[in-house]
mmCIF file of C-alpha atoms in Angstrom:
data_model
loop_
_atom_site.group_PDB
_atom_site.id
_atom_site.type_symbol
_atom_site.label_atom_id
_atom_site.label_comp_id
_atom_site.label_asym_id
_atom_site.label_seq_id
_atom_site.Cartn_x
_atom_site.Cartn_y
_atom_site.Cartn_z
ATOM 1 C CA MET A 1 156.892 206.722 -18.658
ATOM 2 C CA LYS A 2 154.848 209.964 -18.505
ATOM 3 C CA LYS A 3 151.232 210.623 -19.229
ATOM 4 C CA GLN A 4 152.211 211.876 -22.699
ATOM 5 C CA ASP A 5 153.969 208.565 -23.379
ATOM 6 C CA ILE A 6 150.718 206.688 -22.631
ATOM 7 C CA ARG A 7 148.823 209.063 -24.902
ATOM 8 C CA ILE A 8 151.248 208.350 -27.674
ATOM 9 C CA ALA A 9 151.089 204.510 -27.168
ATOM 10 C CA TYR A 10 147.266 204.682 -27.191
ATOM 11 C CA THR A 11 147.338 206.873 -30.358
ATOM 12 C CA GLN A 12 149.804 204.449 -32.047
ATOM 13 C CA LYS A 13 147.569 201.445 -31.306
ATOM 14 C CA VAL A 14 144.420 203.357 -32.583
ATOM 15 C CA THR A 15 146.412 204.360 -35.724
ATOM 16 C CA GLU A 16 147.648 200.739 -36.320
ATOM 17 C CA LEU A 17 144.040 199.490 -36.142
ATOM 18 C CA LEU A 18 142.772 202.274 -38.466
ATOM 19 C CA ASN A 19 145.499 201.490 -40.995
ATOM 20 C CA GLN A 20 144.435 197.788 -40.856
ATOM 21 C CA GLY A 21 140.955 198.760 -42.064
ATOM 22 C CA TYR A 22 139.203 199.102 -38.736
ATOM 23 C CA THR A 23 136.816 201.990 -38.306
ATOM 24 C CA ILE A 24 135.819 203.817 -35.108
ATOM 25 C CA PHE A 25 132.593 202.140 -33.780
ATOM 26 C CA PRO A 26 130.873 204.928 -31.886
ATOM 27 C CA ASP A 27 127.805 202.808 -31.006
ATOM 28 C CA THR A 28 129.425 201.554 -27.853
ATOM 29 C CA MET A 29 131.262 204.627 -26.733
ATOM 30 C CA ASN A 30 128.379 206.482 -24.959
ATOM 31 C CA GLY A 31 129.460 209.439 -22.869
ATOM 32 C CA SER A 32 127.675 211.308 -20.132
ATOM 33 C CA GLN A 33 126.517 214.535 -21.773
ATOM 34 C CA GLY A 34 124.033 213.067 -24.204
ATOM 35 C CA GLU A 35 126.718 212.085 -26.644
ATOM 36 C CA ILE A 36 126.982 209.004 -28.776
ATOM 37 C CA ALA A 37 130.803 209.115 -28.736
ATOM 38 C CA HIS A 38 133.749 211.409 -28.509
ATOM 39 C CA ILE A 39 137.467 211.272 -28.885
ATOM 40 C CA ASP A 40 139.796 213.937 -27.686
ATOM 41 C CA LEU A 41 143.013 214.687 -29.583
ATOM 42 C CA THR A 42 145.892 216.963 -28.778
ATOM 43 C CA ASN A 43 148.926 218.340 -30.446
ATOM 44 C CA GLY A 44 150.496 219.544 -27.138
ATOM 45 C CA SER A 45 149.096 223.084 -27.243
ATOM 46 C CA GLU A 46 145.371 222.540 -27.735
ATOM 47 C CA ILE A 47 142.774 219.802 -27.245
ATOM 48 C CA ILE A 48 140.411 219.013 -30.089
ATOM 49 C CA ARG A 49 137.242 216.951 -29.583
ATOM 50 C CA VAL A 50 135.608 214.924 -32.275
ATOM 51 C CA LEU A 51 132.033 214.646 -30.936
ATOM 52 C CA LEU A 52 129.080 212.644 -32.189
ATOM 53 C CA GLU A 53 125.872 213.400 -30.273
ATOM 54 C CA ARG A 54 122.177 212.688 -30.512
ATOM 55 C CA GLY A 55 119.457 215.253 -29.848
ATOM 56 C CA LEU A 56 115.980 216.432 -30.742
ATOM 57 C CA CYS A 57 115.109 219.184 -33.245
ATOM 58 C CA TRP A 58 111.927 221.085 -32.746
ATOM 59 C CA SER A 59 111.503 223.620 -35.513
ATOM 60 C CA HIS A 60 108.971 226.439 -35.480
ATOM 61 C CA ILE A 61 105.782 225.821 -37.419
ATOM 62 C CA GLY A 62 106.697 225.874 -41.176
ATOM 63 C CA ASP A 63 110.519 225.724 -40.625
ATOM 64 C CA GLY A 64 110.524 222.064 -41.513
ATOM 65 C CA PHE A 65 112.077 219.241 -39.527
ATOM 66 C CA ASN A 66 110.957 217.872 -36.154
ATOM 67 C CA GLY A 67 112.593 214.757 -34.851
ATOM 68 C CA ASP A 68 115.837 212.914 -33.950
ATOM 69 C CA LEU A 69 119.089 214.558 -34.942
ATOM 70 C CA VAL A 70 122.726 213.372 -35.024
ATOM 71 C CA THR A 71 125.419 216.036 -34.953
ATOM 72 C CA LEU A 72 129.087 215.639 -35.787
ATOM 73 C CA THR A 73 131.191 218.437 -34.232
ATOM 74 C CA ILE A 74 134.902 219.086 -34.295
ATOM 75 C CA GLY A 75 135.704 221.714 -31.689
ATOM 76 C CA ARG A 76 138.457 223.112 -29.691
ATOM 77 C CA ALA A 77 138.306 222.906 -25.886
ATOM 78 C CA ALA A 78 137.478 226.261 -24.351
ATOM 79 C CA ALA A 79 140.553 228.258 -23.359
ATOM 80 C CA ASP A 80 139.715 228.161 -19.624
ATOM 81 C CA THR A 81 139.315 224.314 -19.595
ATOM 82 C CA TRP A 82 141.367 222.873 -16.783
ATOM 83 C CA VAL A 83 143.243 219.780 -17.423
ATOM 84 C CA GLY A 84 145.626 218.735 -14.618
ATOM 85 C CA ASP A 85 148.131 215.990 -14.246
ATOM 86 C CA ARG A 86 145.452 213.529 -13.150
ATOM 87 C CA TRP A 87 143.070 211.572 -15.460
ATOM 88 C CA ASP A 88 139.950 213.446 -14.565
ATOM 89 C CA GLY A 89 139.991 216.482 -16.711
ATOM 90 C CA THR A 90 136.663 217.491 -18.109
ATOM 91 C CA ILE A 91 135.862 219.087 -21.474
ATOM 92 C CA TRP A 92 132.303 220.332 -21.620
ATOM 93 C CA ASN A 93 130.524 219.785 -24.953
ATOM 94 C CA ASN A 94 128.498 222.942 -24.628
ATOM 95 C CA ARG A 95 131.666 224.983 -24.316
ATOM 96 C CA LEU A 96 133.487 223.698 -27.400
ATOM 97 C CA GLU A 97 134.603 226.244 -29.976
ATOM 98 C CA PRO A 98 133.385 224.424 -33.180
ATOM 99 C CA SER A 99 135.572 224.462 -36.208
ATOM 100 C CA PHE A 100 133.336 222.025 -38.135
ATOM 101 C CA GLN A 101 129.757 220.849 -37.690
ATOM 102 C CA ILE A 102 127.298 218.825 -39.698
ATOM 103 C CA LYS A 103 123.778 217.720 -38.706
ATOM 104 C CA TRP A 104 121.871 214.744 -39.959
ATOM 105 C CA ALA A 105 118.109 214.107 -39.475
ATOM 106 C CA GLU A 106 116.948 210.554 -38.769
ATOM 107 C CA VAL A 107 114.437 209.390 -41.338
ATOM 108 C CA ASN A 108 111.117 208.961 -39.596
ATOM 109 C CA GLY A 109 111.387 206.070 -37.181
ATOM 110 C CA ASN A 110 113.609 204.065 -39.477
ATOM 111 C CA ARG A 111 115.140 201.205 -37.553
ATOM 112 C CA GLU A 112 117.809 200.715 -40.145
ATOM 113 C CA GLY A 113 119.457 203.939 -39.180
ATOM 114 C CA TRP A 114 118.922 206.042 -42.272
ATOM 115 C CA TYR A 115 119.897 209.746 -42.085
ATOM 116 C CA ILE A 116 119.751 212.740 -44.430
ATOM 117 C CA ALA A 117 121.167 216.224 -44.284
ATOM 118 C CA LEU A 118 119.216 218.534 -41.964
ATOM 119 C CA ASP A 119 118.490 221.089 -44.733
ATOM 120 C CA GLU A 120 117.046 218.344 -46.857
ATOM 121 C CA ALA A 121 114.976 217.015 -43.939
ATOM 122 C CA ALA A 122 113.636 220.512 -43.397
ATOM 123 C CA ARG A 123 112.674 220.791 -47.084
ATOM 124 C CA ILE A 124 110.889 217.498 -46.947
ATOM 125 C CA GLY A 125 109.186 218.468 -43.727
ATOM 126 C CA ARG A 126 107.816 221.638 -45.230
ATOM 127 C CA ILE A 127 106.473 219.616 -48.217
ATOM 128 C CA GLN A 128 104.791 217.108 -45.857
ATOM 129 C CA ARG A 129 103.214 219.947 -43.875
ATOM 130 C CA GLU A 130 101.881 221.584 -47.024
ATOM 131 C CA ARG A 131 100.403 218.219 -48.071
ATOM 132 C CA TYR A 132 98.845 217.721 -44.665
ATOM 133 C CA LEU A 133 97.259 221.143 -44.649
ATOM 134 C CA ARG A 134 96.020 220.771 -48.214
ATOM 135 C CA ASN A 135 94.475 217.358 -47.464
ATOM 136 C CA ARG A 136 93.118 218.547 -44.123
ATOM 137 C CA ALA A 137 90.935 221.177 -45.743
ATOM 138 C CA ASP A 138 87.562 220.167 -46.993
ATOM 139 C CA ARG A 139 87.409 219.339 -50.691
ATOM 140 C CA ARG A 140 84.320 220.747 -52.349
ATOM 141 C CA GLU A 141 82.561 220.042 -55.615
ATOM 142 C CA THR A 142 79.639 222.228 -56.818
ATOM 143 C CA LEU A 143 76.941 219.986 -58.245
ATOM 144 C CA GLY A 144 74.591 220.616 -61.129
ATOM 145 C CA ASP A 145 70.886 221.457 -61.441
ATOM 146 C CA ALA A 146 69.845 217.816 -61.290
ATOM 147 C CA PHE A 147 71.011 217.628 -57.712
ATOM 148 C CA LYS A 148 69.040 220.757 -56.845
ATOM 149 C CA SER A 149 65.823 218.853 -57.677
ATOM 150 C CA ALA A 150 66.773 216.033 -55.299
ATOM 151 C CA ALA A 151 67.766 218.595 -52.611
ATOM 152 C CA LEU A 152 64.486 220.424 -53.021
ATOM 153 C CA ARG A 153 62.562 217.236 -51.972
ATOM 154 C CA TRP A 154 64.770 216.887 -48.844
ATOM 155 C CA LEU A 155 64.571 220.645 -48.007
ATOM 156 C CA ARG A 156 60.752 220.685 -47.994
ATOM 157 C CA LYS A 157 60.837 218.177 -45.177
ATOM 158 C CA GLN A 158 62.887 220.553 -43.054
ATOM 159 C CA PRO A 159 61.174 222.998 -40.543
ATOM 160 C CA LYS A 160 60.083 226.309 -42.132
ATOM 161 C CA MET A 161 61.051 225.121 -45.610
ATOM 162 C CA LYS A 162 57.804 223.611 -46.894
ATOM 163 C CA THR A 163 57.328 226.313 -49.383
ATOM 164 C CA CYS A 164 60.864 226.326 -50.738
ATOM 165 C CA ARG A 165 61.137 226.562 -54.544
ATOM 166 C CA LEU A 166 63.954 225.379 -56.917
ATOM 167 C CA GLU A 167 64.923 229.098 -57.458
ATOM 168 C CA ASP A 168 65.585 229.393 -53.687
ATOM 169 C CA ILE A 169 68.451 226.917 -53.837
ATOM 170 C CA GLU A 170 71.725 228.794 -54.474
ATOM 171 C CA LYS A 171 73.952 225.767 -54.682
ATOM 172 C CA VAL A 172 74.471 222.186 -53.783
ATOM 173 C CA GLU A 173 77.955 220.932 -52.882
ATOM 174 C CA ARG A 174 79.507 217.540 -52.252
ATOM 175 C CA VAL A 175 82.155 217.862 -49.525
ATOM 176 C CA TRP A 176 84.813 215.444 -48.425
ATOM 177 C CA ASN A 177 86.426 216.062 -45.022
ATOM 178 C CA GLU A 178 89.967 215.190 -43.996
ATOM 179 C CA ASP A 179 88.927 211.669 -42.978
ATOM 180 C CA GLY A 180 87.558 211.062 -46.499
ATOM 181 C CA LYS A 181 83.911 211.134 -45.297
ATOM 182 C CA ARG A 182 81.357 212.602 -47.705
ATOM 183 C CA ARG A 183 78.508 214.967 -47.006
ATOM 184 C CA PHE A 184 76.269 217.234 -49.024
ATOM 185 C CA GLU A 185 75.807 220.933 -48.253
ATOM 186 C CA ILE A 186 72.791 222.857 -49.553
ATOM 187 C CA SER A 187 72.612 226.671 -49.551
ATOM 188 C CA ALA A 188 69.063 227.992 -49.731
ATOM 189 C CA GLN A 189 67.305 231.102 -48.553
ATOM 190 C CA GLY A 190 70.466 232.361 -46.877
ATOM 191 C CA LYS A 191 70.882 229.227 -44.755
ATOM 192 C CA ARG A 192 73.129 226.145 -45.106
ATOM 193 C CA TYR A 193 71.903 222.632 -44.600
ATOM 194 C CA THR A 194 74.007 219.477 -44.287
ATOM 195 C CA ILE A 195 73.074 215.992 -45.328
ATOM 196 C CA ARG A 196 75.484 213.323 -43.976
#
């Protein structure tokens, strides 16, 4: 029996189990190059690797997704890959010639293992970033003349503002910061005063 005969016997057993309804369980097939699992297949003239690997995606600001990523790649072994007669041939994942590749993003810290397509995750990431930036900015509400009267009493207690008049108050604003805390800002005589 030659090495090829052992490959055929192995393939037959895998095929039998797949035909009985079994599925490949990559969770326990960890490799050494950061992969979750891989299986190498050959037709005698080329070696194809079906690779499932985990990694991190760090997009540039505004590009979208940052987080854990799972990639399924089907790739041909590089032409200069040496596979001898022994069982120790090595196919390097970073030198595969991919014919198919799909990437899934892990849904934020979900322990159930939920994944979505990377482009959808990037779109969601951009929406989340826009919301964050929008909520991070101070929200301001300009208040009416009734608030100017109350602000005038407070302003007259401030240094060098004892002679301030109602006409000197340009505006009074209620401001909420990103933490939801509220403050009042009074613009008078070219200066800005804050009441917390």
